[in-house]
JSON list of C-alpha atoms in Angstrom, two decimals:
[
{"chain": "A", "resi": 1, "resn": "MET", "atom": "CA", "xyz": [1.31, -70.38, -11.29]},
{"chain": "A", "resi": 2, "resn": "SER", "atom": "CA", "xyz": [-0.74, -67.77, -9.56]},
{"chain": "A", "resi": 3, "resn": "GLU", "atom": "CA", "xyz": [-1.20, -64.30, -10.94]},
{"chain": "A", "resi": 4, "resn": "HIS", "atom": "CA", "xyz": [0.96, -62.85, -8.14]},
{"chain": "A", "resi": 5, "resn": "SER", "atom": "CA", "xyz": [4.01, -65.07, -8.55]},
{"chain": "A", "resi": 6, "resn": "ASN", "atom": "CA", "xyz": [4.18, -64.61, -12.42]},
{"chain": "A", "resi": 7, "resn": "PRO", "atom": "CA", "xyz": [7.49, -62.95, -13.01]},
{"chain": "A", "resi": 8, "resn": "SER", "atom": "CA", "xyz": [6.16, -61.04, -16.10]},
{"chain": "A", "resi": 9, "resn": "ASN", "atom": "CA", "xyz": [3.34, -59.76, -14.09]},
{"chain": "A", "resi": 10, "resn": "ILE", "atom": "CA", "xyz": [5.68, -58.64, -11.27]},
{"chain": "A", "resi": 11, "resn": "TYR", "atom": "CA", "xyz": [7.90, -56.95, -13.81]},
{"chain": "A", "resi": 12, "resn": "ASP", "atom": "CA", "xyz": [5.13, -54.98, -15.34]},
{"chain": "A", "resi": 13, "resn": "ARG", "atom": "CA", "xyz": [3.87, -53.88, -11.75]},
{"chain": "A", "resi": 14, "resn": "PHE", "atom": "CA", "xyz": [7.28, -52.94, -10.84]},
{"chain": "A", "resi": 15, "resn": "ALA", "atom": "CA", "xyz": [7.69, -50.80, -14.11]},
{"chain": "A", "resi": 16, "resn": "GLN", "atom": "CA", "xyz": [4.30, -49.20, -13.32]},
{"chain": "A", "resi": 17, "resn": "VAL", "atom": "CA", "xyz": [5.26, -48.31, -9.91]},
{"chain": "A", "resi": 18, "resn": "THR", "atom": "CA", "xyz": [8.55, -47.07, -11.03]},
{"chain": "A", "resi": 19, "resn": "LYS", "atom": "CA", "xyz": [6.80, -44.91, -13.59]},
{"chain": "A", "resi": 20, "resn": "GLN", "atom": "CA", "xyz": [4.38, -43.68, -11.02]},
{"chain": "A", "resi": 21, "resn": "THR", "atom": "CA", "xyz": [7.41, -42.72, -8.68]},
{"chain": "A", "resi": 22, "resn": "HIS", "atom": "CA", "xyz": [9.11, -40.80, -11.43]},
{"chain": "A", "resi": 23, "resn": "ASP", "atom": "CA", "xyz": [5.84, -38.93, -12.25]},
{"chain": "A", "resi": 24, "resn": "LEU", "atom": "CA", "xyz": [5.63, -38.15, -8.58]},
{"chain": "A", "resi": 25, "resn": "VAL", "atom": "CA", "xyz": [9.09, -36.86, -8.23]},
{"chain": "A", "resi": 26, "resn": "ALA", "atom": "CA", "xyz": [8.54, -34.79, -11.37]},
{"chain": "A", "resi": 27, "resn": "ASN", "atom": "CA", "xyz": [5.41, -33.25, -9.95]},
{"chain": "A", "resi": 28, "resn": "MET", "atom": "CA", "xyz": [7.13, -32.54, -6.53]},
{"chain": "A", "resi": 29, "resn": "GLU", "atom": "CA", "xyz": [10.03, -31.01, -8.45]},
{"chain": "A", "resi": 30, "resn": "GLN", "atom": "CA", "xyz": [7.42, -28.59, -10.24]},
{"chain": "A", "resi": 31, "resn": "LEU", "atom": "CA", "xyz": [5.71, -28.00, -7.06]},
{"chain": "A", "resi": 32, "resn": "GLN", "atom": "CA", "xyz": [8.95, -27.03, -5.37]},
{"chain": "A", "resi": 33, "resn": "ALA", "atom": "CA", "xyz": [9.86, -24.69, -8.22]},
{"chain": "A", "resi": 34, "resn": "GLN", "atom": "CA", "xyz": [6.44, -22.85, -7.92]},
{"chain": "A", "resi": 35, "resn": "VAL", "atom": "CA", "xyz": [6.71, -22.58, -3.98]},
{"chain": "A", "resi": 36, "resn": "THR", "atom": "CA", "xyz": [10.29, -21.28, -4.46]},
{"chain": "A", "resi": 37, "resn": "GLU", "atom": "CA", "xyz": [8.98, -18.63, -7.06]},
{"chain": "A", "resi": 38, "resn": "LEU", "atom": "CA", "xyz": [5.92, -17.85, -4.75]},
{"chain": "A", "resi": 39, "resn": "MET", "atom": "CA", "xyz": [8.21, -17.29, -1.76]},
{"chain": "A", "resi": 40, "resn": "GLU", "atom": "CA", "xyz": [10.63, -14.98, -3.74]},
{"chain": "A", "resi": 41, "resn": "THR", "atom": "CA", "xyz": [7.77, -12.99, -5.06]},
{"chain": "A", "resi": 42, "resn": "ASN", "atom": "CA", "xyz": [6.41, -12.74, -1.47]},
{"chain": "A", "resi": 43, "resn": "ALA", "atom": "CA", "xyz": [9.75, -11.60, -0.18]},
{"chain": "A", "resi": 44, "resn": "GLU", "atom": "CA", "xyz": [9.96, -8.87, -2.95]},
{"chain": "A", "resi": 45, "resn": "LEU", "atom": "CA", "xyz": [6.28, -7.79, -2.22]},
{"chain": "A", "resi": 46, "resn": "SER", "atom": "CA", "xyz": [6.96, -7.59, 1.53]},
{"chain": "A", "resi": 47, "resn": "ILE", "atom": "CA", "xyz": [10.09, -5.56, 1.05]},
{"chain": "A", "resi": 48, "resn": "GLU", "atom": "CA", "xyz": [8.19, -3.24, -1.32]},
{"chain": "A", "resi": 49, "resn": "ASN", "atom": "CA", "xyz": [5.22, -2.89, 1.00]},
{"chain": "A", "resi": 50, "resn": "ASP", "atom": "CA", "xyz": [7.45, -2.08, 3.97]},
{"chain": "A", "resi": 51, "resn": "HIS", "atom": "CA", "xyz": [9.19, 0.75, 1.66]},
{"chain": "A", "resi": 52, "resn": "LEU", "atom": "CA", "xyz": [5.66, 2.02, 0.66]},
{"chain": "A", "resi": 53, "resn": "ARG", "atom": "CA", "xyz": [4.41, 2.04, 4.29]},
{"chain": "A", "resi": 54, "resn": "THR", "atom": "CA", "xyz": [7.57, 4.05, 5.25]},
{"chain": "A", "resi": 55, "resn": "MET", "atom": "CA", "xyz": [6.97, 6.46, 2.41]},
{"chain": "A", "resi": 56, "resn": "LEU", "atom": "CA", "xyz": [3.24, 6.81, 3.32]},
{"chain": "A", "resi": 57, "resn": "LYS", "atom": "CA", "xyz": [4.24, 7.42, 6.91]},
{"chain": "A", "resi": 58, "resn": "LYS", "atom": "CA", "xyz": [6.62, 10.07, 6.03]},
{"chain": "A", "resi": 59, "resn": "MET", "atom": "CA", "xyz": [4.08, 11.75, 3.54]},
{"chain": "A", "resi": 60, "resn": "HIS", "atom": "CA", "xyz": [1.37, 11.43, 6.35]},
{"chain": "A", "resi": 61, "resn": "GLN", "atom": "CA", "xyz": [3.67, 13.26, 8.87]},
{"chain": "A", "resi": 62, "resn": "GLN", "atom": "CA", "xyz": [4.70, 16.03, 6.37]},
{"chain": "A", "resi": 63, "resn": "LYS", "atom": "CA", "xyz": [1.12, 16.53, 5.65]},
{"chain": "A", "resi": 64, "resn": "HIS", "atom": "CA", "xyz": [0.34, 16.90, 9.38]},
{"chain": "A", "resi": 65, "resn": "ASP", "atom": "CA", "xyz": [3.55, 19.17, 9.76]},
{"chain": "A", "resi": 66, "resn": "ASP", "atom": "CA", "xyz": [2.91, 21.37, 6.84]},
{"chain": "A", "resi": 67, "resn": "HIS", "atom": "CA", "xyz": [-0.75, 21.24, 5.86]},
{"chain": "A", "resi": 68, "resn": "LEU", "atom": "CA", "xyz": [-3.74, 22.81, 7.53]},
{"chain": "A", "resi": 69, "resn": "SER", "atom": "CA", "xyz": [-7.34, 22.07, 6.94]},
{"chain": "A", "resi": 70, "resn": "GLY", "atom": "CA", "xyz": [-9.34, 24.44, 4.60]},
{"chain": "A", "resi": 71, "resn": "SER", "atom": "CA", "xyz": [-11.02, 26.33, 7.52]},
{"chain": "A", "resi": 72, "resn": "ARG", "atom": "CA", "xyz": [-7.71, 26.74, 9.46]},
{"chain": "A", "resi": 73, "resn": "GLU", "atom": "CA", "xyz": [-6.00, 27.78, 6.12]},
{"chain": "A", "resi": 74, "resn": "ASN", "atom": "CA", "xyz": [-8.68, 30.56, 5.81]},
{"chain": "A", "resi": 75, "resn": "LEU", "atom": "CA", "xyz": [-8.15, 31.72, 9.40]},
{"chain": "A", "resi": 76, "resn": "LYS", "atom": "CA", "xyz": [-4.23, 31.86, 8.82]},
{"chain": "A", "resi": 77, "resn": "LYS", "atom": "CA", "xyz": [-4.85, 34.01, 5.69]},
{"chain": "A", "resi": 78, "resn": "LEU", "atom": "CA", "xyz": [-7.29, 36.26, 7.66]},
{"chain": "A", "resi": 79, "resn": "TYR", "atom": "CA", "xyz": [-4.62, 36.41, 10.48]},
{"chain": "A", "resi": 80, "resn": "GLN", "atom": "CA", "xyz": [-1.91, 37.27, 7.88]},
{"chain": "A", "resi": 81, "resn": "GLN", "atom": "CA", "xyz": [-4.03, 40.01, 6.54]},
{"chain": "A", "resi": 82, "resn": "GLY", "atom": "CA", "xyz": [-3.96, 41.47, 9.93]},
{"chain": "A", "resi": 83, "resn": "PHE", "atom": "CA", "xyz": [-7.27, 40.31, 11.64]},
{"chain": "A", "resi": 84, "resn": "HIS", "atom": "CA", "xyz": [-7.74, 38.38, 14.84]},
{"chain": "A", "resi": 85, "resn": "VAL", "atom": "CA", "xyz": [-9.24, 34.98, 14.35]},
{"chain": "A", "resi": 86, "resn": "CYS", "atom": "CA", "xyz": [-9.45, 33.93, 18.07]},
{"chain": "A", "resi": 87, "resn": "SER", "atom": "CA", "xyz": [-12.65, 33.87, 19.77]},
{"chain": "A", "resi": 88, "resn": "GLU", "atom": "CA", "xyz": [-11.56, 36.44, 22.18]},
{"chain": "A", "resi": 89, "resn": "TYR", "atom": "CA", "xyz": [-10.94, 39.38, 19.68]},
{"chain": "A", "resi": 90, "resn": "PHE", "atom": "CA", "xyz": [-12.38, 37.69, 16.44]},
{"chain": "A", "resi": 91, "resn": "GLY", "atom": "CA", "xyz": [-12.39, 40.19, 13.55]},
{"chain": "A", "resi": 92, "resn": "LYS", "atom": "CA", "xyz": [-10.45, 43.04, 15.07]},
{"chain": "A", "resi": 93, "resn": "ARG", "atom": "CA", "xyz": [-7.59, 44.42, 13.60]},
{"chain": "A", "resi": 94, "resn": "LEU", "atom": "CA", "xyz": [-4.04, 43.50, 14.78]},
{"chain": "A", "resi": 95, "resn": "GLU", "atom": "CA", "xyz": [-1.70, 46.32, 15.59]},
{"chain": "A", "resi": 96, "resn": "GLN", "atom": "CA", "xyz": [1.38, 46.62, 13.43]},
{"chain": "A", "resi": 97, "resn": "ASN", "atom": "CA", "xyz": [3.72, 43.54, 14.11]},
{"chain": "A", "resi": 98, "resn": "GLU", "atom": "CA", "xyz": [1.28, 42.54, 16.70]},
{"chain": "A", "resi": 99, "resn": "SER", "atom": "CA", "xyz": [1.03, 38.62, 17.27]},
{"chain": "A", "resi": 100, "resn": "CYS", "atom": "CA", "xyz": [-1.65, 36.96, 19.10]},
{"chain": "A", "resi": 101, "resn": "THR", "atom": "CA", "xyz": [-1.15, 33.68, 21.02]},
{"chain": "A", "resi": 102, "resn": "PHE", "atom": "CA", "xyz": [-4.93, 32.93, 20.93]},
{"chain": "A", "resi": 103, "resn": "CYS", "atom": "CA", "xyz": [-5.04, 33.43, 17.17]},
{"chain": "A", "resi": 104, "resn": "LEU", "atom": "CA", "xyz": [-1.97, 31.16, 16.60]},
{"chain": "A", "resi": 105, "resn": "ASP", "atom": "CA", "xyz": [-3.52, 28.46, 19.00]},
{"chain": "A", "resi": 106, "resn": "THR", "atom": "CA", "xyz": [-6.99, 28.60, 17.20]},
{"chain": "A", "resi": 107, "resn": "ILE", "atom": "CA", "xyz": [-5.15, 28.22, 13.62]},
{"chain": "A", "resi": 108, "resn": "PHE", "atom": "CA", "xyz": [-2.13, 25.71, 14.61]},
{"chain": "A", "resi": 109, "resn": "GLY", "atom": "CA", "xyz": [-3.35, 24.11, 17.87]},
{"chain": "A", "resi": 110, "resn": "HIS", "atom": "CA", "xyz": [-1.12, 23.60, 21.00]},
{"chain": "A", "resi": 111, "resn": "ASP", "atom": "CA", "xyz": [1.59, 21.60, 19.26]},
{"chain": "A", "resi": 112, "resn": "GLN", "atom": "CA", "xyz": [2.57, 23.96, 16.43]},
{"chain": "A", "resi": 113, "resn": "PRO", "atom": "CA", "xyz": [5.20, 26.60, 16.12]},
{"chain": "A", "resi": 114, "resn": "THR", "atom": "CA", "xyz": [4.21, 30.24, 16.00]},
{"chain": "A", "resi": 115, "resn": "ILE", "atom": "CA", "xyz": [4.40, 32.24, 12.78]},
{"chain": "A", "resi": 116, "resn": "LYS", "atom": "CA", "xyz": [5.31, 35.75, 12.05]}
]
């Protein structure tokens, strides 16, 4: 009998291929579990990332709404102490309860509300 037609050899080869198939299925199941875990982690991180971006955007917007640079803060303080900070009247005293649009524009820019 030839090597290929020997029933014991065929059975051994069949057993070997069956074992390899079971090993392959076990490896694929492990990979599938790992991929599922990675996808869940990725989804959680994406949600957290979106949440953090939203919070940063709000904080950035609040910072621009409420916060002035150091030099503009100094100008604001001088203005509140009663001095002009605009280029037109810089350093001159404001009259009692006087406000100056030029000073406010210098401190806050065109898109900010006026202060009293």
